[in-house]
């Protein structure tokens, strides 16, 4: 195994806001608290320790023990559940949707980043304990985003009627999906493991939340991962004061809207708040709560509450109130002794909108850490890259730019159009000095001629490239085939492929290799050559 780190900025797959965050750009600094480095964690520990109540710990542990009551739990996870009762224990959290059979590869990278960061912090802060948390997005209702995974270029889909929180979905009709998936796997030792993992999860557990817990626990339980389901009455009771506050005062809408006004001066906005950022949750629906004509209505239903009635309902049925994307992060930070949230670039972008909201309700804003991203390159692929003289950084170039670069490097015609264009600009600079001494019409004529001649050179460069690509067709085809294989659909494979493709080939060593390779606080993209 060979591990290479590349700056996230050089891959071309990360947004301006993430570049600025990693670079500590002044424009993004007002929107986060402590930075993800050792100094930042030192400060975060002090902040969280002062604010997190001991009684909240006991409620959290009671709820988790209840959630794990029917789960075969590793000794390390049992130990971590007990440690959560102690005031010197903190969590590092990642969250993910309940994608069918984990969905894209980055499910693994999120969780391994979380586990590895806990281990690193345990070495740096030996007087504290750190527990890795996977927050299951059980209350999500975007079924179309989670009802499939890709395997070997094929889409394995679960077709069922949508409705309500996905964690409550019955798994009764997943047998057909299992049969389809099994037919692609073969009968190797690793194939048998994958078949068993799928069938044990989805055919022997009654709902999607339990099935997902089984898979995550099976893959990562040995490392002490604690899996939490927020769709829990005891945990939501802890959040009741913030739910009532939201219903009465629209605090999240006010504060997040202010942050967006500042953020959008420099960055694209990820999500927009609603006046009330809560859903009402039933067995087969999850609908927005809307305040209209002095009453609270549940969208697309006949359910209506007065103010007194809905506040009483919060106390009576806390599970029926579900935070949306704006309030879920607060719910997480209220019920967990959490220091850091680990997520992808899109997640980080909406967390940046929330700091002022957290400050308003007096909850410490967590450290935000961009999860590890990984590109796996096989030994055979690494050999081909070497033969084609393509570096790992060049691999991530836009395909047109990569082909242009390699065709020029391999061409017998050695001409540098950039130098010629710069020479032309220098010549016209002299003419412009002369033109300034005449009238405006001559100045305009000089500028027009400069644009025309530069455009002419650029067109000649494109025609030369086209001719060379045609002449070097074999090289072009080999590069296209290799890059498309490594980066399917010209995208990071972690967003396309499922872990089962690599597990089928490498078995459990695949997860061990990743665990050894990922360094969360290095803040760089990881290439693993297997």
mmCIF file of N, CA, C and O in Angstrom, residues 5-25 35 370 373 393 396-398 492 522-526:
data_model
loop_
_atom_site.group_PDB
_atom_site.id
_atom_site.type_symbol
_atom_site.label_atom_id
_atom_site.label_comp_id
_atom_site.label_asym_id
_atom_site.label_seq_id
_atom_site.Cartn_x
_atom_site.Cartn_y
_atom_site.Cartn_z
ATOM 1 N N UNK A 5 -0.810 12.191 -0.195
ATOM 2 C CA UNK A 5 -1.725 13.281 0.171
ATOM 3 C C UNK A 5 -1.637 14.397 -0.870
ATOM 4 O O UNK A 5 -0.552 14.773 -1.294
ATOM 5 N N UNK A 6 -2.790 14.903 -1.273
ATOM 6 C CA UNK A 6 -2.879 15.991 -2.247
ATOM 7 C C UNK A 6 -3.748 17.091 -1.644
ATOM 8 O O UNK A 6 -4.787 16.792 -1.040
ATOM 9 N N UNK A 7 -3.386 18.351 -1.760
ATOM 10 C CA UNK A 7 -4.277 19.417 -1.265
ATOM 11 C C UNK A 7 -5.664 19.301 -1.890
ATOM 12 O O UNK A 7 -5.794 19.049 -3.086
ATOM 13 N N UNK A 8 -6.701 19.453 -1.072
ATOM 14 C CA UNK A 8 -8.069 19.402 -1.589
ATOM 15 C C UNK A 8 -8.248 20.363 -2.763
ATOM 16 O O UNK A 8 -8.937 20.065 -3.736
ATOM 17 N N UNK A 9 -7.599 21.521 -2.667
ATOM 18 C CA UNK A 9 -7.762 22.560 -3.681
ATOM 19 C C UNK A 9 -7.287 22.116 -5.060
ATOM 20 O O UNK A 9 -7.740 22.646 -6.080
ATOM 21 N N UNK A 10 -6.359 21.146 -5.111
ATOM 22 C CA UNK A 10 -5.786 20.736 -6.391
ATOM 23 C C UNK A 10 -6.577 19.624 -7.086
ATOM 24 O O UNK A 10 -6.210 19.212 -8.183
ATOM 25 N N UNK A 11 -7.626 19.154 -6.447
ATOM 26 C CA UNK A 11 -8.420 18.086 -7.080
ATOM 27 C C UNK A 11 -9.490 18.652 -8.009
ATOM 28 O O UNK A 11 -9.985 17.933 -8.878
ATOM 29 N N UNK A 12 -9.882 19.902 -7.795
ATOM 30 C CA UNK A 12 -10.933 20.493 -8.629
ATOM 31 C C UNK A 12 -12.340 20.075 -8.250
ATOM 32 O O UNK A 12 -13.296 20.403 -8.953
ATOM 33 N N UNK A 13 -12.502 19.368 -7.129
ATOM 34 C CA UNK A 13 -13.816 18.856 -6.751
ATOM 35 C C UNK A 13 -14.395 19.510 -5.501
ATOM 36 O O UNK A 13 -15.403 19.040 -4.967
ATOM 37 N N UNK A 14 -13.746 20.577 -5.028
ATOM 38 C CA UNK A 14 -14.206 21.194 -3.790
ATOM 39 C C UNK A 14 -14.492 22.677 -4.012
ATOM 40 O O UNK A 14 -13.843 23.338 -4.814
ATOM 41 N N UNK A 15 -15.467 23.179 -3.288
ATOM 42 C CA UNK A 15 -16.006 24.512 -3.537
ATOM 43 C C UNK A 15 -15.103 25.617 -2.992
ATOM 44 O O UNK A 15 -14.215 25.383 -2.163
ATOM 45 N N UNK A 16 -15.387 26.816 -3.444
ATOM 46 C CA UNK A 16 -14.667 28.009 -2.982
ATOM 47 C C UNK A 16 -14.759 28.149 -1.465
ATOM 48 O O UNK A 16 -13.765 28.469 -0.807
ATOM 49 N N UNK A 17 -15.942 27.904 -0.900
ATOM 50 C CA UNK A 17 -16.100 28.071 0.542
ATOM 51 C C UNK A 17 -15.226 27.096 1.320
ATOM 52 O O UNK A 17 -14.663 27.429 2.362
ATOM 53 N N UNK A 18 -15.046 25.863 0.775
ATOM 54 C CA UNK A 18 -14.181 24.895 1.449
ATOM 55 C C UNK A 18 -12.716 25.277 1.286
ATOM 56 O O UNK A 18 -11.922 25.133 2.214
ATOM 57 N N UNK A 19 -12.330 25.777 0.110
ATOM 58 C CA UNK A 19 -10.960 26.260 -0.067
ATOM 59 C C UNK A 19 -10.649 27.340 0.967
ATOM 60 O O UNK A 19 -9.604 27.311 1.628
ATOM 61 N N UNK A 20 -11.565 28.292 1.114
ATOM 62 C CA UNK A 20 -11.338 29.396 2.039
ATOM 63 C C UNK A 20 -11.271 28.922 3.485
ATOM 64 O O UNK A 20 -10.478 29.445 4.281
ATOM 65 N N UNK A 21 -12.111 27.934 3.825
ATOM 66 C CA UNK A 21 -12.082 27.412 5.192
ATOM 67 C C UNK A 21 -10.737 26.748 5.494
ATOM 68 O O UNK A 21 -10.118 27.016 6.531
ATOM 69 N N UNK A 22 -10.289 25.909 4.590
ATOM 70 C CA UNK A 22 -9.011 25.223 4.791
ATOM 71 C C UNK A 22 -7.843 26.200 4.851
ATOM 72 O O UNK A 22 -6.842 25.950 5.525
ATOM 73 N N UNK A 23 -7.974 27.319 4.152
ATOM 74 C CA UNK A 23 -6.917 28.339 4.118
ATOM 75 C C UNK A 23 -7.086 29.400 5.201
ATOM 76 O O UNK A 23 -6.295 30.339 5.292
ATOM 77 N N UNK A 24 -8.135 29.275 6.024
ATOM 78 C CA UNK A 24 -8.469 30.253 7.073
ATOM 79 C C UNK A 24 -8.623 31.655 6.500
ATOM 80 O O UNK A 24 -8.185 32.646 7.089
ATOM 81 N N UNK A 25 -9.274 31.736 5.350
ATOM 82 C CA UNK A 25 -9.504 33.016 4.717
ATOM 83 C C UNK A 25 -10.359 33.916 5.617
ATOM 84 O O UNK A 25 -11.288 33.454 6.282
ATOM 85 N N UNK A 35 -11.035 26.209 14.997
ATOM 86 C CA UNK A 35 -10.561 25.519 13.803
ATOM 87 C C UNK A 35 -10.140 24.099 14.172
ATOM 88 O O UNK A 35 -9.706 23.838 15.304
ATOM 89 N N UNK A 370 -13.763 18.909 7.606
ATOM 90 C CA UNK A 370 -14.020 18.280 6.313
ATOM 91 C C UNK A 370 -13.536 16.837 6.371
ATOM 92 O O UNK A 370 -12.374 16.575 6.679
ATOM 93 N N UNK A 373 -11.395 12.455 2.165
ATOM 94 C CA UNK A 373 -11.819 11.969 0.858
ATOM 95 C C UNK A 373 -10.718 11.073 0.326
ATOM 96 O O UNK A 373 -9.526 11.346 0.537
ATOM 97 N N UNK A 393 -1.645 14.056 -9.153
ATOM 98 C CA UNK A 393 -2.312 15.368 -9.205
ATOM 99 C C UNK A 393 -2.929 15.602 -10.581
ATOM 100 O O UNK A 393 -4.046 16.111 -10.700
ATOM 101 N N UNK A 396 -6.546 14.328 -11.650
ATOM 102 C CA UNK A 396 -7.772 15.039 -11.293
ATOM 103 C C UNK A 396 -8.055 16.240 -12.203
ATOM 104 O O UNK A 396 -9.035 16.948 -12.000
ATOM 105 N N UNK A 397 -7.202 16.462 -13.191
ATOM 106 C CA UNK A 397 -7.459 17.545 -14.137
ATOM 107 C C UNK A 397 -8.733 17.273 -14.935
ATOM 108 O O UNK A 397 -9.078 16.117 -15.199
ATOM 109 N N UNK A 398 -9.424 18.334 -15.310
ATOM 110 C CA UNK A 398 -10.504 18.214 -16.281
ATOM 111 C C UNK A 398 -9.998 17.427 -17.486
ATOM 112 O O UNK A 398 -8.868 17.623 -17.929
ATOM 113 N N UNK A 492 -15.624 12.127 -8.469
ATOM 114 C CA UNK A 492 -14.926 11.300 -7.495
ATOM 115 C C UNK A 492 -15.660 9.970 -7.336
ATOM 116 O O UNK A 492 -16.884 9.943 -7.177
ATOM 117 N N UNK A 522 -4.916 16.211 8.902
ATOM 118 C CA UNK A 522 -3.982 16.667 7.861
ATOM 119 C C UNK A 522 -4.669 17.570 6.846
ATOM 120 O O UNK A 522 -4.013 18.328 6.130
ATOM 121 N N UNK A 523 -5.996 17.471 6.780
ATOM 122 C CA UNK A 523 -6.799 18.338 5.907
ATOM 123 C C UNK A 523 -6.324 18.269 4.451
ATOM 124 O O UNK A 523 -6.165 19.285 3.777
ATOM 125 N N UNK A 524 -6.107 17.041 3.980
ATOM 126 C CA UNK A 524 -5.707 16.831 2.589
ATOM 127 C C UNK A 524 -6.454 15.637 2.007
ATOM 128 O O UNK A 524 -6.933 14.763 2.731
ATOM 129 N N UNK A 525 -6.524 15.616 0.693
ATOM 130 C CA UNK A 525 -7.139 14.521 -0.052
ATOM 131 C C UNK A 525 -6.168 13.336 -0.062
ATOM 132 O O UNK A 525 -4.961 13.513 -0.197
ATOM 133 N N UNK A 526 -6.710 12.126 0.060
ATOM 134 C CA UNK A 526 -5.883 10.928 0.180
ATOM 135 C C UNK A 526 -6.016 10.028 -1.047
ATOM 136 O O UNK A 526 -7.132 9.700 -1.458
#
